[in-house]
Structures are given as C-alpha cells and as structure tokens.
CSV table of C-alpha atoms and ligand atoms in Angstrom, one decimal:
chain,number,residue,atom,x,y,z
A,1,UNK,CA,100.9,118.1,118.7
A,2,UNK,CA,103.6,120.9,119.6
A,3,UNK,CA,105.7,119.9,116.9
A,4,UNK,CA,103.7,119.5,114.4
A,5,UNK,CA,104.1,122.3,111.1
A,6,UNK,CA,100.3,121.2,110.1
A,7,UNK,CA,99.2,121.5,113.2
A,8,UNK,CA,100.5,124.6,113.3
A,9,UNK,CA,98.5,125.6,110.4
A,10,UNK,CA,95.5,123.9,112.1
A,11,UNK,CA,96.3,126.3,115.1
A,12,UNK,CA,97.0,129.6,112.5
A,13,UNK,CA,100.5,129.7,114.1
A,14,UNK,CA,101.9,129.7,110.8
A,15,UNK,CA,100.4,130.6,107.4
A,16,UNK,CA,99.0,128.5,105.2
A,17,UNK,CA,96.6,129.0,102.0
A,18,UNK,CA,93.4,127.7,103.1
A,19,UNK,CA,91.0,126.7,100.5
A,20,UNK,CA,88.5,124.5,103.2
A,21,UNK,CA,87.8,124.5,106.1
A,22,UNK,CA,84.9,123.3,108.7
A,23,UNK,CA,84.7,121.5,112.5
A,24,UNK,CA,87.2,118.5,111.4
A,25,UNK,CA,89.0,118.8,108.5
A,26,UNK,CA,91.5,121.7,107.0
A,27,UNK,CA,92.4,121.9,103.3
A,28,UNK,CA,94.9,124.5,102.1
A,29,UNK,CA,97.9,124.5,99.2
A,30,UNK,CA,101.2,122.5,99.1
A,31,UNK,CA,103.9,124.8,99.8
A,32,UNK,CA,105.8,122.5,96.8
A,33,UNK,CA,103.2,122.0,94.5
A,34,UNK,CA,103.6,119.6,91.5
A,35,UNK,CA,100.7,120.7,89.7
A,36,UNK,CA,98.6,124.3,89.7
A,37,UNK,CA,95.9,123.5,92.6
A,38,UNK,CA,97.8,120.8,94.5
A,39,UNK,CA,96.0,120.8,97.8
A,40,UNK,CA,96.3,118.6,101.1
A,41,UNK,CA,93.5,117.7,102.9
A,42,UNK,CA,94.0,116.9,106.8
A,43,UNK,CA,92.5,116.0,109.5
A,44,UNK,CA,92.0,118.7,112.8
A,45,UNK,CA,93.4,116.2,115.2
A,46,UNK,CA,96.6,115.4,114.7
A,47,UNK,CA,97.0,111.2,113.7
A,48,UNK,CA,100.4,110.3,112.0
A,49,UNK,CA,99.5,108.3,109.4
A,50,UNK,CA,96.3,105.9,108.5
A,51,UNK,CA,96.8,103.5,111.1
A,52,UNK,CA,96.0,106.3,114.1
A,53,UNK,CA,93.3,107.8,112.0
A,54,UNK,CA,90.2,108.0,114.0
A,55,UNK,CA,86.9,106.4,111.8
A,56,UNK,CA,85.3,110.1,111.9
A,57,UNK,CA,88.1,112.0,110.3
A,58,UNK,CA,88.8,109.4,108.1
A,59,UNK,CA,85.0,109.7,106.5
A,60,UNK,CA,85.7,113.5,106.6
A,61,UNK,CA,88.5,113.8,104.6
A,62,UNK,CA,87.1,111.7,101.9
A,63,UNK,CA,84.0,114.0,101.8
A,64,UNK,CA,86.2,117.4,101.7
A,65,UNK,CA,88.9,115.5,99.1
A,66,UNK,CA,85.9,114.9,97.0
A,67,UNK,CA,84.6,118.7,97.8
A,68,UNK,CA,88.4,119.8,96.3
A,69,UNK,CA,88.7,118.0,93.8
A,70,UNK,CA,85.0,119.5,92.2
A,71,UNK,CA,86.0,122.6,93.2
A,72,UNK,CA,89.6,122.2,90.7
A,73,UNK,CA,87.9,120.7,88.2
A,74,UNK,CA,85.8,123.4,87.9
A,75,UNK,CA,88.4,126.7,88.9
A,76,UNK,CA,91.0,125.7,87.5
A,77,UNK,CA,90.2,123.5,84.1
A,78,UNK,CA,91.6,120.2,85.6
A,79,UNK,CA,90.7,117.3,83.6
A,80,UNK,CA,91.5,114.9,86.1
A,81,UNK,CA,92.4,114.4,89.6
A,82,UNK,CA,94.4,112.2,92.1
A,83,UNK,CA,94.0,111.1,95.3
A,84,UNK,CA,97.7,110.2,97.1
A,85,UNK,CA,98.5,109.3,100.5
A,86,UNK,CA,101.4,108.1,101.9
A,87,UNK,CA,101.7,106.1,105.2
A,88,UNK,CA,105.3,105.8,107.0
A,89,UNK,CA,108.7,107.1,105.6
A,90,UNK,CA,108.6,103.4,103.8
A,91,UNK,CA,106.3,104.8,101.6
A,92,UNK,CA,107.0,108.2,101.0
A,93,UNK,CA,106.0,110.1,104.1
A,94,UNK,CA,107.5,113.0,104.6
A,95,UNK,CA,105.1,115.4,106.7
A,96,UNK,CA,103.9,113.2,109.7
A,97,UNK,CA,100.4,114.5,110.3
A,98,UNK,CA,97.8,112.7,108.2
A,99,UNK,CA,97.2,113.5,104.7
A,100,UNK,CA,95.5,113.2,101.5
A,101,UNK,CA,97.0,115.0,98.4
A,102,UNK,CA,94.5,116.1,95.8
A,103,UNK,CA,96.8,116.4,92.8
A,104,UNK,CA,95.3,117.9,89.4
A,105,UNK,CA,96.0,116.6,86.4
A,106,UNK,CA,96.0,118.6,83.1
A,107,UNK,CA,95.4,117.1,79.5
A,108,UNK,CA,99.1,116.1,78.6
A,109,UNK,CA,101.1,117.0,81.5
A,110,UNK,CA,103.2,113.3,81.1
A,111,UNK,CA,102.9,112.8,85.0
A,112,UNK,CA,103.3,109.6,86.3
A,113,UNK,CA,102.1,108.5,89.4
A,114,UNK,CA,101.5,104.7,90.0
A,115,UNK,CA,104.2,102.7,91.7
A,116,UNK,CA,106.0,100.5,89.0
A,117,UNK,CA,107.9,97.6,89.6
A,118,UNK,CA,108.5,93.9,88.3
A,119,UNK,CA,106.4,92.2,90.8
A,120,UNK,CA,104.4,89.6,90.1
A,121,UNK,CA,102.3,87.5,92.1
A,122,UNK,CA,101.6,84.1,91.9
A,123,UNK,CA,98.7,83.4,94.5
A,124,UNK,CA,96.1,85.6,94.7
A,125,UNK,CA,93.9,83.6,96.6
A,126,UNK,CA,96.0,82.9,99.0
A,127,UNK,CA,97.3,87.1,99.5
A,128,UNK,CA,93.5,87.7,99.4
A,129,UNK,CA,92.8,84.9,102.1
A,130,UNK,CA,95.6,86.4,104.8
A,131,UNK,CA,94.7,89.8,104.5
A,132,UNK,CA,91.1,88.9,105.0
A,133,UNK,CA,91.9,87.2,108.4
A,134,UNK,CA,93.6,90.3,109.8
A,135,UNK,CA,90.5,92.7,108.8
B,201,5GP,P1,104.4,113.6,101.9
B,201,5GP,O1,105.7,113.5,101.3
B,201,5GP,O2,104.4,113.4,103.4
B,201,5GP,O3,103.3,112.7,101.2
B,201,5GP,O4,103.9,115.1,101.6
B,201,5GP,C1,104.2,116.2,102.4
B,201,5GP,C2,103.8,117.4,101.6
B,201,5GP,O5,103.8,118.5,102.5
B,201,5GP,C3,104.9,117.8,100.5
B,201,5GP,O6,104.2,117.8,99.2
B,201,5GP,C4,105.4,119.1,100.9
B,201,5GP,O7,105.6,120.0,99.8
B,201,5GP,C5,104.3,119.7,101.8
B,201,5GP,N1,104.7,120.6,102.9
B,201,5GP,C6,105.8,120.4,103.7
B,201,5GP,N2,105.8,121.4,104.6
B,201,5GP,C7,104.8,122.3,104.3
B,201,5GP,C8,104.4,123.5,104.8
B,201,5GP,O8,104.9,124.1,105.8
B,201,5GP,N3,103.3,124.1,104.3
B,201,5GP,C9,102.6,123.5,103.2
B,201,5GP,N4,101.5,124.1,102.8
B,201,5GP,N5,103.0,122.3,102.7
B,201,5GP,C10,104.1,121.7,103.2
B,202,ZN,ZN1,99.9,117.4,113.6
C-alpha cells in the first residue's frame, strides 16, 4: 500500500531496525518504545487490522511474536512479555498496517497494561451464546 510507513519498511524505503525477518512476516523496533526491546511484529502484505488479516499471516505472526519474545527474554533479561494488538482507532490504533507489539516487561517496572473499567456483566451465557452464533 503506497501510503503505508510499514510498508515502507517492508519495501526498505525507509529505515527501520529489523530484528526478523523471513517470506511473510517483518519484526523490527518501535520508533517510541515503552520498554528496552519493544518490537512490532507485521505482516508482509499489508491488512489494516485483524479483520483483513489473511489465516496465513495470522499463524505467522504468532510463530515470529513467540520467536521475539524468546529471543528478549534471553538478550535482554526480560522477565516477562506482552502481546498487544490494537484493532481500529476505537481501540487504540494508531499505525494502520497490522500489528502485534511484543512489549518486555522488567521485574518492577509498575507498568500497567490491561484495560480497567467498572463493567460488569450480568449474563455470561447469554454474551457467550451470541458471539458463538456469529463464529
Ligand atoms: P498502535 O498505536 O497502532 O498500536 O501502535 C503503533 C506503533 O507504531 C506506536 O507504538 C509507534 O511508536 C510505532 N510507530 C509509528 N511510526 C513508526 C515508524 O515510522 N517506525 C517505527 N519503527 N515505529 C513506528
Ligand atoms: Zn501497510
């Protein structure tokens, strides 16, 4: 996609610090990261989000997160990682090409990351039952 800035990468029109790469997916270093090692892990073709990702890359990218995340455990003295993704601007998205942030986390370092709120849910079954018919 033309307008893409990681598919630029992808193409090696602009720089990018690659860590990974093979036929389908690229993983290099966030330009903003919030932890030493933060890497993204994307897919070749360009897909906005989850919903365009194609079954292939989406196998990929697990295989090469979990590749990563090793490989920062081991470098860099990680002691534990995330795995974010963020799908539309609703939640989060910024950079519309997919991807998966591998985000280390370091004994003590007071981050949070799960989404907090007051919700809470009355009827289980019944969520459970309406996303099962739409799978
Ligand atoms: P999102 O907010 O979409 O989940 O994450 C987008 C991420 O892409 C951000 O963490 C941001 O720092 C990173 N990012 C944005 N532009 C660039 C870039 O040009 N190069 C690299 N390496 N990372 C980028
Ligand atoms: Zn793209």
């Amino acid at each position: 996609m033309t307008d893409c800035i990681f598919c630029k990468i992808v193409n090696k029109e602009i720089p990018g610090k690659i860590v990974y790469e093979d036929e389908h997916v690229l993983a290099f270093l966030d330009i903003k990261p919030v932890a030493r090692g933060h890497t993204l892990v994307i897919p070749k073709k360009h897909a906005t989000d989850i919903f365009e990702l194609d079954d292939k890359s989406a196998e990929e990218i697990l295989k090469v997160a979990k590749k990563v995340s090793t490989g920062i455990l081991k470098s860099l003295g990680a002691a534990g990682i995330n795995l974010l993704n963020a799908n539309r601007k609703e939640a989060g998205q910024s950079v519309f090409h997919y991807h998966m942030h591998v985000i280390p986390r370091y004994t003590g370092d007071g981050m949070r990351v799960w989404p907090n709120s007051n919700y809470k849910e009355s009827n289980l079954d019944e969520v459970a039952d309406v996303i099962k018919k739409h799978i």
